Tab-separated table of C-alpha atoms in Angstrom:
chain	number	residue	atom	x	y	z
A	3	UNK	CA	8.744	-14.623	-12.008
A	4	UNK	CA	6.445	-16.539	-10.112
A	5	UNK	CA	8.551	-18.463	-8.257
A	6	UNK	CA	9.993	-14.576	-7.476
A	7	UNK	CA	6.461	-13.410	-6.227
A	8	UNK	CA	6.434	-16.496	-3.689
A	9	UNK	CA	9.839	-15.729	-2.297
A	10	UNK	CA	8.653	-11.853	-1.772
A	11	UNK	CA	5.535	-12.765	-0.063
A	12	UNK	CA	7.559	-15.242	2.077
A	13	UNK	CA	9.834	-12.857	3.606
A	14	UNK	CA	7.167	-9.920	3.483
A	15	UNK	CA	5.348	-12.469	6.374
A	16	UNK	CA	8.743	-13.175	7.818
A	17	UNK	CA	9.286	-9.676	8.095
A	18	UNK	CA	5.595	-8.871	9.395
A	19	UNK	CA	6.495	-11.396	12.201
A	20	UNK	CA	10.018	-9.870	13.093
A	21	UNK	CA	8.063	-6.314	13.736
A	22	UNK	CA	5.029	-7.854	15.062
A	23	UNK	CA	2.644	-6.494	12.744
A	24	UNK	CA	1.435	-9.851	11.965
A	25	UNK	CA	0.609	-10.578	15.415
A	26	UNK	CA	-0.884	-14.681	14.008
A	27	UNK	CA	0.960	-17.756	12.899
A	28	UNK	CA	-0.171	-18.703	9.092
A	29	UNK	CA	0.154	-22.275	7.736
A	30	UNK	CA	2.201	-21.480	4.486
A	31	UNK	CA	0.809	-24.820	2.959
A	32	UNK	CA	-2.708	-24.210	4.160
A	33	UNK	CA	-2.934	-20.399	4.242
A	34	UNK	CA	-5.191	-21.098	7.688
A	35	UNK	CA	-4.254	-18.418	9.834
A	36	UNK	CA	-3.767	-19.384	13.687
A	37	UNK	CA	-3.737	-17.796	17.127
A	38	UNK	CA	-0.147	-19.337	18.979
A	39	UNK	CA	0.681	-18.074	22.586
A	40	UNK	CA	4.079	-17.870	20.688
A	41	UNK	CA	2.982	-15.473	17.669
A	42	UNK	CA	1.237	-13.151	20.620
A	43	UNK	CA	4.514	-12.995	22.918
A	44	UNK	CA	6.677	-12.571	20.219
A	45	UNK	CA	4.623	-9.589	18.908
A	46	UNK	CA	3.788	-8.107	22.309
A	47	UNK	CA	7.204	-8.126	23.454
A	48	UNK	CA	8.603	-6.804	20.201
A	49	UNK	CA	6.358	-3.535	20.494
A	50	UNK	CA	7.005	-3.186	24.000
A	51	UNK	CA	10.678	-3.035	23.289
A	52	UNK	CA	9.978	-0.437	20.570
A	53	UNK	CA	8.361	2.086	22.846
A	54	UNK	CA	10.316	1.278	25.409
A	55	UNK	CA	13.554	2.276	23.416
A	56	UNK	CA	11.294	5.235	22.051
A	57	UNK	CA	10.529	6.697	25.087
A	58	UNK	CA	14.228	6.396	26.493
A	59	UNK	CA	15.214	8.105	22.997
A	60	UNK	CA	12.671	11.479	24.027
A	61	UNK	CA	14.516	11.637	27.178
A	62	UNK	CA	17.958	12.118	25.413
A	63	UNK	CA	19.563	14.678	22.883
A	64	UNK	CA	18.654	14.775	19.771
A	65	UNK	CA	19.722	12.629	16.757
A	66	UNK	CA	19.630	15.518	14.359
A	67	UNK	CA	22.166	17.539	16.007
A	68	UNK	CA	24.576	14.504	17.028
A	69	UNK	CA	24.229	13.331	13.240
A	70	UNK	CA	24.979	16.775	11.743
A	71	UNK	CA	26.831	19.092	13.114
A	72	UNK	CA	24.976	22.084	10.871
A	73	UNK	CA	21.728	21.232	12.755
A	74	UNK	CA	20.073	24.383	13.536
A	75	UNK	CA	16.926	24.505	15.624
A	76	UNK	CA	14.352	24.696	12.914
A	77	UNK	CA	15.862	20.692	11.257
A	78	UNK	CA	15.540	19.993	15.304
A	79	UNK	CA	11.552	21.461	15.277
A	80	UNK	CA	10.983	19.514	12.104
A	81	UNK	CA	12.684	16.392	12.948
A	82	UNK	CA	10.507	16.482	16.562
A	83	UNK	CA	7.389	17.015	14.781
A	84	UNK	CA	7.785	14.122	12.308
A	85	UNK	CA	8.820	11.721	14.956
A	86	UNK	CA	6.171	12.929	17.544
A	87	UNK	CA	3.259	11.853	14.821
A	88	UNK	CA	5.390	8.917	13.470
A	89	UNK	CA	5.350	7.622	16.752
A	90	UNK	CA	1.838	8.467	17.620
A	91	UNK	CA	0.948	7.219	13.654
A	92	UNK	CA	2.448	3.842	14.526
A	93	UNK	CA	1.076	3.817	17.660
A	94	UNK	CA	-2.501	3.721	16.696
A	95	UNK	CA	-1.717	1.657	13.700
A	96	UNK	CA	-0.587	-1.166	15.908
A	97	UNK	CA	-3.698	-0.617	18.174
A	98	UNK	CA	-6.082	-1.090	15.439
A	99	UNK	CA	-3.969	-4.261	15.059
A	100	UNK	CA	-4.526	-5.782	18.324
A	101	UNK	CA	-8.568	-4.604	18.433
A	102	UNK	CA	-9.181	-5.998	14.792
A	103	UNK	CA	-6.771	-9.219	14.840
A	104	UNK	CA	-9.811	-11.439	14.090
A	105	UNK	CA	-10.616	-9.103	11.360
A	106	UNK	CA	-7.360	-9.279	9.671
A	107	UNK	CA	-7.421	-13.119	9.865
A	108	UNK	CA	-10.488	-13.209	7.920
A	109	UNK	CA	-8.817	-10.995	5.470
A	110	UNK	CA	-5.952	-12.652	4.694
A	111	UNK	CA	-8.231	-16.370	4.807
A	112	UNK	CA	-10.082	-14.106	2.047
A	113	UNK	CA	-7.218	-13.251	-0.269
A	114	UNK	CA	-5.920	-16.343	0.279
A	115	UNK	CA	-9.110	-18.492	-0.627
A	116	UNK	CA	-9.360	-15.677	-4.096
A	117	UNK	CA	-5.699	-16.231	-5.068
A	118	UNK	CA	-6.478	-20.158	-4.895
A	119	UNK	CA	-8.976	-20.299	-7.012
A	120	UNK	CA	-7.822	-17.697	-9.511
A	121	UNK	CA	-3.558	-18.394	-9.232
A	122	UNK	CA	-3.581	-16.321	-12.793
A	123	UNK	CA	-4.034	-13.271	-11.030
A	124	UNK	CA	-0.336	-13.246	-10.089
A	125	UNK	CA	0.431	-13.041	-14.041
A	126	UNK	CA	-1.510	-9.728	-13.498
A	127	UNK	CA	0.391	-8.080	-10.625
A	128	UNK	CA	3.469	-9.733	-10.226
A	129	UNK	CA	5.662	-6.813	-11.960
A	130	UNK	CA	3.853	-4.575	-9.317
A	131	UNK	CA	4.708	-6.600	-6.594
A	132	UNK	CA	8.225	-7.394	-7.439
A	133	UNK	CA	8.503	-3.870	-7.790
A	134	UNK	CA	7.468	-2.778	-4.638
A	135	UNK	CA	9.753	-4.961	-2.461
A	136	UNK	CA	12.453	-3.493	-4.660
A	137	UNK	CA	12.058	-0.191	-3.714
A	138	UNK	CA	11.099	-0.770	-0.318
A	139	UNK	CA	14.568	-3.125	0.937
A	140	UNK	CA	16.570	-0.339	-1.487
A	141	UNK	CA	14.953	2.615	0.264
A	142	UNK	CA	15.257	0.879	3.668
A	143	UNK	CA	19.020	-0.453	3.366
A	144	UNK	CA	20.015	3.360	2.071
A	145	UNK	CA	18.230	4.466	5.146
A	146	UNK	CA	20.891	2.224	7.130
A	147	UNK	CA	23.686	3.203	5.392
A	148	UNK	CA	23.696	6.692	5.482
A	149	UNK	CA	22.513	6.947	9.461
A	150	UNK	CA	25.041	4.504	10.509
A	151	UNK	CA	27.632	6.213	8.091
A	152	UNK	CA	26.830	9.877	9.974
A	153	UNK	CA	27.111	7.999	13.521
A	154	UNK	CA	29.824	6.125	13.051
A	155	UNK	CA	32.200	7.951	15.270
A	156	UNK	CA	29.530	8.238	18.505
A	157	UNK	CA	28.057	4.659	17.238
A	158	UNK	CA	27.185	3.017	21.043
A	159	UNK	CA	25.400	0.584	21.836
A	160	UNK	CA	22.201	2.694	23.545
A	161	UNK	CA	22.607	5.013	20.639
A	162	UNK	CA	22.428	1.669	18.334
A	163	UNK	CA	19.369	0.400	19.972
A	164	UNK	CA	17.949	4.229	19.992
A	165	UNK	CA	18.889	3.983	16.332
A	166	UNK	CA	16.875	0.515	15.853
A	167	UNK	CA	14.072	1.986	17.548
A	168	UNK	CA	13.451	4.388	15.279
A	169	UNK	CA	14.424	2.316	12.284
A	170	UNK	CA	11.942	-0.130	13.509
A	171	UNK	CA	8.558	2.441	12.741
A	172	UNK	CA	9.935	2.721	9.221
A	173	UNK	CA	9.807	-1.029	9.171
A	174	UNK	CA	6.680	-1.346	10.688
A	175	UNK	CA	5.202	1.378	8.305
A	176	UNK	CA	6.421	-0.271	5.720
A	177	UNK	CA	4.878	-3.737	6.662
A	178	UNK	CA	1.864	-2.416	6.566
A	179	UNK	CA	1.746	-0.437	3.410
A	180	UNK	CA	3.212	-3.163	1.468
A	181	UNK	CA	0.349	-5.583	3.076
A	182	UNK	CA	-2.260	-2.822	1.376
A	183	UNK	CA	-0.215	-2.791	-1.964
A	184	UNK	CA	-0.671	-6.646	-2.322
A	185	UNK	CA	-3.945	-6.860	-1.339
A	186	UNK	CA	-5.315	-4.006	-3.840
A	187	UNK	CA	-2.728	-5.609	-6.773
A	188	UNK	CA	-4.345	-8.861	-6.008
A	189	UNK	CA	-8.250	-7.686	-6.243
A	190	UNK	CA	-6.773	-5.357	-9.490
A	191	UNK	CA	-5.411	-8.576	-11.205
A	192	UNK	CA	-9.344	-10.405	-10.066
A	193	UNK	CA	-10.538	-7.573	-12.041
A	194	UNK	CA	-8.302	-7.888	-14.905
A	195	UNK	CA	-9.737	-11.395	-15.579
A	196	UNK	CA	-13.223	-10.755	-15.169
A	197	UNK	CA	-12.730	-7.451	-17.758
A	198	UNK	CA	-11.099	-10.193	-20.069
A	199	UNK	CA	-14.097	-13.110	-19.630
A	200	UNK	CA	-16.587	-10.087	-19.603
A	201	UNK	CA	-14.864	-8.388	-23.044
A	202	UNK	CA	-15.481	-12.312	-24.674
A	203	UNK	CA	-18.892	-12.478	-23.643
A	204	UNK	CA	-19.383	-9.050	-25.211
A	205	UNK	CA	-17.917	-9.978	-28.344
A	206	UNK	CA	-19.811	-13.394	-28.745
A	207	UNK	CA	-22.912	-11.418	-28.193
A	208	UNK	CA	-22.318	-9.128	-30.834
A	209	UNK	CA	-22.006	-11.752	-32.872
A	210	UNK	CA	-24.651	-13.085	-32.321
A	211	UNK	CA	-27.428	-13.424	-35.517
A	212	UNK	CA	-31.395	-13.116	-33.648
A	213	UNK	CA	-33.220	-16.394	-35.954
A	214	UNK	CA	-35.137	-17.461	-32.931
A	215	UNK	CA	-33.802	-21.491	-33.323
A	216	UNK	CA	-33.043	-23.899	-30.689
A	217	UNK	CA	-28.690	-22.873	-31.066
A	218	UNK	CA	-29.235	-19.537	-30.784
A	219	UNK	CA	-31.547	-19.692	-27.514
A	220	UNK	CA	-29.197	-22.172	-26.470
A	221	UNK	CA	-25.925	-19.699	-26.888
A	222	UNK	CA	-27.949	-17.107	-25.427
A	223	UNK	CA	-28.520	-19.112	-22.497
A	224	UNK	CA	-25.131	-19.911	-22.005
A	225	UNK	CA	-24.129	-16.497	-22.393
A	226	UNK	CA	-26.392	-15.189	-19.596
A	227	UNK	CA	-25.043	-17.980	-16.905
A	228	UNK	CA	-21.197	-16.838	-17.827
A	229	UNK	CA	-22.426	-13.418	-17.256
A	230	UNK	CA	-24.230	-13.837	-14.186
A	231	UNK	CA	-21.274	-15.828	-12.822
A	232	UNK	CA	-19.158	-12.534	-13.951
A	233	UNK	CA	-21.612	-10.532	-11.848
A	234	UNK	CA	-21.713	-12.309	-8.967
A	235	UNK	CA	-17.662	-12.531	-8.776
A	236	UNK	CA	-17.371	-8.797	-9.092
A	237	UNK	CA	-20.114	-8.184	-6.546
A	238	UNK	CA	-18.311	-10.609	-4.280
A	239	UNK	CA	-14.840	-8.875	-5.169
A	240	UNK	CA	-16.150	-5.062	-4.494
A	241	UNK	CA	-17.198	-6.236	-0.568
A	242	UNK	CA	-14.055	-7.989	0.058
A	243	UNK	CA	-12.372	-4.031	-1.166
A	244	UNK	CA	-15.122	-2.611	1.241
A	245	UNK	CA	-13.661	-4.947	4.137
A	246	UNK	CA	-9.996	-4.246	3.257
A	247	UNK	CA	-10.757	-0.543	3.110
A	248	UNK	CA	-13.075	-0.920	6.301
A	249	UNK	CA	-10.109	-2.992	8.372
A	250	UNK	CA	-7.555	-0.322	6.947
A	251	UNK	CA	-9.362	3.011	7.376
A	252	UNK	CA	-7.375	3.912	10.560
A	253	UNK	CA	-3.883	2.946	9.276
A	254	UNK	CA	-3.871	3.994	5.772
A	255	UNK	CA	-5.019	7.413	7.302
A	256	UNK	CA	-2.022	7.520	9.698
A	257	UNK	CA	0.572	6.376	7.388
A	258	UNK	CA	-0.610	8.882	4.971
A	259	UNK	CA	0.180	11.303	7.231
A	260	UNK	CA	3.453	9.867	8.096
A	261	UNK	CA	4.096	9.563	3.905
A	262	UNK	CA	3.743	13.065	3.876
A	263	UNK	CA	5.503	14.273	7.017
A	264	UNK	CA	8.510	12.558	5.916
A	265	UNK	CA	8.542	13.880	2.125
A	266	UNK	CA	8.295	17.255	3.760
A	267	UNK	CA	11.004	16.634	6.254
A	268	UNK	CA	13.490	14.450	3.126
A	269	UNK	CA	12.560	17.649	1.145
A	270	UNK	CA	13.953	19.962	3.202
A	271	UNK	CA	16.969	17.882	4.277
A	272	UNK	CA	17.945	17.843	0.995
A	273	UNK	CA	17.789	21.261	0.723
A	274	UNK	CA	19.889	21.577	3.870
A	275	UNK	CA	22.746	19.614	1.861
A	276	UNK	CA	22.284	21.777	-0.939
A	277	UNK	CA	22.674	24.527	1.357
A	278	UNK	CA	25.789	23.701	3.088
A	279	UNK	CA	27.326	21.643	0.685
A	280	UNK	CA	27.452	17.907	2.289
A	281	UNK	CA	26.200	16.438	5.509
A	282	UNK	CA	28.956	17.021	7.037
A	283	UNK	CA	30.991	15.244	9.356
A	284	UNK	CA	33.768	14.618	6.907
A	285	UNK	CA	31.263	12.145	5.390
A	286	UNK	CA	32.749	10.632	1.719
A	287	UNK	CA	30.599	11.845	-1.234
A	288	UNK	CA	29.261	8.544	-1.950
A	289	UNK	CA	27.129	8.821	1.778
A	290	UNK	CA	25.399	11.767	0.495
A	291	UNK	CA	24.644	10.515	-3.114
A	292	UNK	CA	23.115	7.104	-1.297
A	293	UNK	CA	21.125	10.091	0.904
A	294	UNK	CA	19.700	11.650	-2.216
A	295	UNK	CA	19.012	8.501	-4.090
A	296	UNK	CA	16.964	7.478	-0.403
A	297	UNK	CA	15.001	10.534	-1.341
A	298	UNK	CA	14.625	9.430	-5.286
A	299	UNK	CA	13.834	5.579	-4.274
A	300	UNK	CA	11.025	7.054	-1.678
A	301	UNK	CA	9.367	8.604	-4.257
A	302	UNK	CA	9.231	6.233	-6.611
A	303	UNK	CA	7.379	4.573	-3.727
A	304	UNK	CA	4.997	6.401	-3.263
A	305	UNK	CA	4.404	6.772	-6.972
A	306	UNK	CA	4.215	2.931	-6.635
A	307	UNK	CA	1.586	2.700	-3.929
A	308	UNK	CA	-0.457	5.328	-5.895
A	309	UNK	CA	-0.726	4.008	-8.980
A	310	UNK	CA	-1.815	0.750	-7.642
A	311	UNK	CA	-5.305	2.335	-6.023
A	312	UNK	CA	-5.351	4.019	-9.774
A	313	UNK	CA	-4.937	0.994	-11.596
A	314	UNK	CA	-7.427	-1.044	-9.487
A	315	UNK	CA	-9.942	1.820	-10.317
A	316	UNK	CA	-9.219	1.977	-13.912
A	317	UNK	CA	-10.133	-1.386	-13.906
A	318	UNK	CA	-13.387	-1.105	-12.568
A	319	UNK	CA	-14.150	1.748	-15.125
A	320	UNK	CA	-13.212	-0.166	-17.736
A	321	UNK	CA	-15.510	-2.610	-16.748
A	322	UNK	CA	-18.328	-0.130	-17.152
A	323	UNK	CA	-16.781	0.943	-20.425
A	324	UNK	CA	-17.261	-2.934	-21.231
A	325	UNK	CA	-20.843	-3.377	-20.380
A	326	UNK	CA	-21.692	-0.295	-22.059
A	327	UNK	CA	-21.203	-1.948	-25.479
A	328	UNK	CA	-24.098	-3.736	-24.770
A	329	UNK	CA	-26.149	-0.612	-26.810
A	330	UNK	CA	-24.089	-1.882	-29.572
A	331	UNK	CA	-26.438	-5.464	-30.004
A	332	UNK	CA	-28.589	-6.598	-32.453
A	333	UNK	CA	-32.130	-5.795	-31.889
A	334	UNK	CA	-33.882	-9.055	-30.678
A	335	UNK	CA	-31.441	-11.044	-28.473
A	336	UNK	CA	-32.689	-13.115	-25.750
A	337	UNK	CA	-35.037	-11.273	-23.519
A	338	UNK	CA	-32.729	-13.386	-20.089
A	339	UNK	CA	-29.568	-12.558	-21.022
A	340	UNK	CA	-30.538	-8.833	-21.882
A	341	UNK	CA	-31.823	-8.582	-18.155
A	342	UNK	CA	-28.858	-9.877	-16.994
A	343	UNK	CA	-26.164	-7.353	-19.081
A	344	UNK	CA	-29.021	-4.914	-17.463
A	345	UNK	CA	-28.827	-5.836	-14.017
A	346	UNK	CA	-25.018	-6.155	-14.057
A	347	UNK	CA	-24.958	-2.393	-15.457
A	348	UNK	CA	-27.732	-1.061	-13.252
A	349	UNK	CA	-25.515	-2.885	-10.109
A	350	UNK	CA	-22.155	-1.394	-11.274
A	351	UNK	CA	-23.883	2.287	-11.457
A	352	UNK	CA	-25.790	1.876	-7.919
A	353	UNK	CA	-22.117	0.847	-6.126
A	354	UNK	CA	-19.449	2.525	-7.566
A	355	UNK	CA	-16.426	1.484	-6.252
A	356	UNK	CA	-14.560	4.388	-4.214
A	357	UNK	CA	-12.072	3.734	-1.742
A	358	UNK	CA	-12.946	6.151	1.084
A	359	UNK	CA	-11.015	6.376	4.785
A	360	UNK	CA	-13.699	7.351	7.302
A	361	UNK	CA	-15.322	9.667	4.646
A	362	UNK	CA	-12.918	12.232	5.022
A	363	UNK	CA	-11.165	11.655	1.535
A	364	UNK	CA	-11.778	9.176	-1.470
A	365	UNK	CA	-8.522	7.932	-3.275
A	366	UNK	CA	-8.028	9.286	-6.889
A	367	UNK	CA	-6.030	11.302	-8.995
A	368	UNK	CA	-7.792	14.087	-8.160
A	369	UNK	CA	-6.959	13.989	-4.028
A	370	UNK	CA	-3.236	12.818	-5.113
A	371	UNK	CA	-2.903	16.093	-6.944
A	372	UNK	CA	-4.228	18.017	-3.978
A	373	UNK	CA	-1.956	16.084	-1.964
A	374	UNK	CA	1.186	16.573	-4.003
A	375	UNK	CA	0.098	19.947	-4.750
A	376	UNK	CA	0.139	21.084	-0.479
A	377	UNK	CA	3.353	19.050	-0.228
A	378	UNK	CA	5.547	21.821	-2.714
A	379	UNK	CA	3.763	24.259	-1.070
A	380	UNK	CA	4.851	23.649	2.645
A	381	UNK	CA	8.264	22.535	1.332
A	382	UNK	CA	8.856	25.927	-0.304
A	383	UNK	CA	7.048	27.462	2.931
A	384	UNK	CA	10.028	25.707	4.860
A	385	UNK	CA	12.507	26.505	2.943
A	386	UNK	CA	11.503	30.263	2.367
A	387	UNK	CA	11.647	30.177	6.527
A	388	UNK	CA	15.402	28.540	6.538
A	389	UNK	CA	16.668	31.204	4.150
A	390	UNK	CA	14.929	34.187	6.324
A	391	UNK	CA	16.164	33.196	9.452
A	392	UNK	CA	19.300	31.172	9.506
């Protein structure tokens, strides 16, 4: 499984150079990331390609109605709208690469440095990550399958470069959410050791009999250095999430919105198909079965991504639920290492760990459910339009 995690991190850089979202060189041996005149050109000129193509594609009729031929002008309204912000999403995404390249050095240096000296964390997230490339290459080869399968008979070569174009975003999108879904599986597997030293130290103090000799102050003394150790790891750990949220702020927030403008605009696709009967086109059954297990395998994405910010914060709140057994000690325990399960408490209450974007939401169940709950909402709004007025 390991040696599985390695490969997928391997071709996730590979595949972060192809799209020019990593816009560095990294030393696989070393992990010291590098600024080449090669890793700039090849990045620059890949995004400039991408536009390029983009822009040409505005100019020219729309995809949606050579793809289908029951394209009506509302899936033509909705399919503009999601590529006007995916483009513009991107867009910015790739600026805040370029003004924060340093910055994203430094991060990955970071991760890379943490996952040295703790290489158990993989045992922690591996399943996670092996996961998430899963879904992403299925979700992104069904993508290919069914657009070249509905284009096959107009297939060109400007239309198959318009057609890459486009592709490309989804790639690029999907670079950089997988990039967050490492990172945050990495610090959640950090935290999944310390809760496991920090549960042992817990226990041993409980244990602990209060006689006043020269072994017990001892054992209390070693006690209190584990835990301050413990301490200063998680405080460490919490700013290096504060950096990855700080570097990320502007992307996660666009690809959020892209996330959801494209579950709105899969939802009502599918109801299109439902609607009509098939895509069309004289398509074989198969094409539209790979189109609606695209929509399944998207979801389970973004299931996948979610549940990785709620794990990582379940594991800081078990943490507190940890330290909080401290009330459970026998009276009369060394007066250091009581200040130190103190402090460590007192620290963990003052900084709560939330993962914010600009302040304008905090990650959580509760904003998911929000989230999931406007998604129905405009999706039945949609489709309530589509069956009043076509």
């Amino acid at each position: 499984m390991a040696d599985l995690v390695k490969l997928c991190l391997k071709i996730a850089y590979a595949y972060g150079r192809f799209t020019g979202v990593i816009n560095f060189k990294i030393d696989l041996k070393t992990g010291q990331p590098l600024v080449t005149r090669r890793a700039t050109l090849t990045s620059v000129s890949t995004h400039l390609l991408i536009f390029a193509l983009l822009l040409y594609h505005t100019l020219q009729k729309s995809v949606v109605t050579v793809m289908w031929k029951y394209a009506n002008s509302l899936h033509e309204y909705v399919f503009l709208v999601i590529a006007g912000f995916r483009v513009v999403c991107v867009f910015l995404a790739l600026v805040s690469r370029w003004s924060q390249r340093r910055t994203f050095m430094e991060l990955f240096n970071s991760f890379w440095r943490l996952c040295q000296r703790n290489p158990r964390i993989i045992q922690y997230c591996r399943r996670s990550i092996v996961s998430k490339f899963f879904f992403v290459t299925v979700t992104e080869i069904l993508q290919v399958i069914v657009t070249l399968a509905m284009l096959r008979n107009r297939l060109s070569i400007a239309l198959a470069l318009r057609i890459w174009a486009i592709l490309s975003l989804t790639a690029i999108i999907n670079v950089i959410i997988t990039q967050y879904f490492v990172a945050t599986a990495c610090v959640r597997g950090r935290y999944a050791l310390l809760n496991k030293d920090l549960q042992a130290i817990v226990h041993e103090s409980q244990s602990l009999v209060p006689n006043g000799s020269g072994v017990f102050v001892t054992k209390c003394c070693y006690l209190a250095d584990r835990l301050e150790r413990i301490a200063k790891s998680q405080s460490d750990l919490q700013e290096l999430i504060e950096n990855l949220s700080t570097a990320y702020d502007g992307e996660v927030i666009c690809l959020v919105i892209t996330y959801y403008l494209n579950m709105l605009g899969t939802s009502y696709m599918l109801f299109s198909i439902s609607k009509h009967g098939s895509l069309g086109n004289n398509l074989p059954m198969v094409i539209t079965l790979c189109a609606i297990a695209y929509f399944g395998f998207y979801v389970f994405d973004c299931w996948l991504n979610a549940f990785n910010v709620f794990y990582l914060l379940d594991a800081h709140d078990k943490m507190v639920r940890i330290l909080n057994k401290r009330t459970l000690f026998q009276p009369g325990l060394d007066h250091r290492l009581e200040m130190v399960f103190e402090s460590f408490a007192l620290n963990l209450v003052r900084n709560p760990l939330k993962l914010q974007m600009y302040g304008l939401f905090e990650f959580g169940r509760g904003t998911s459910f929000a989230v999931g709950n406007s998604l129905l909402t405009h999706s039945l709004l949609l489709i309530q339009y589509d069956v009043q007025n076509f």
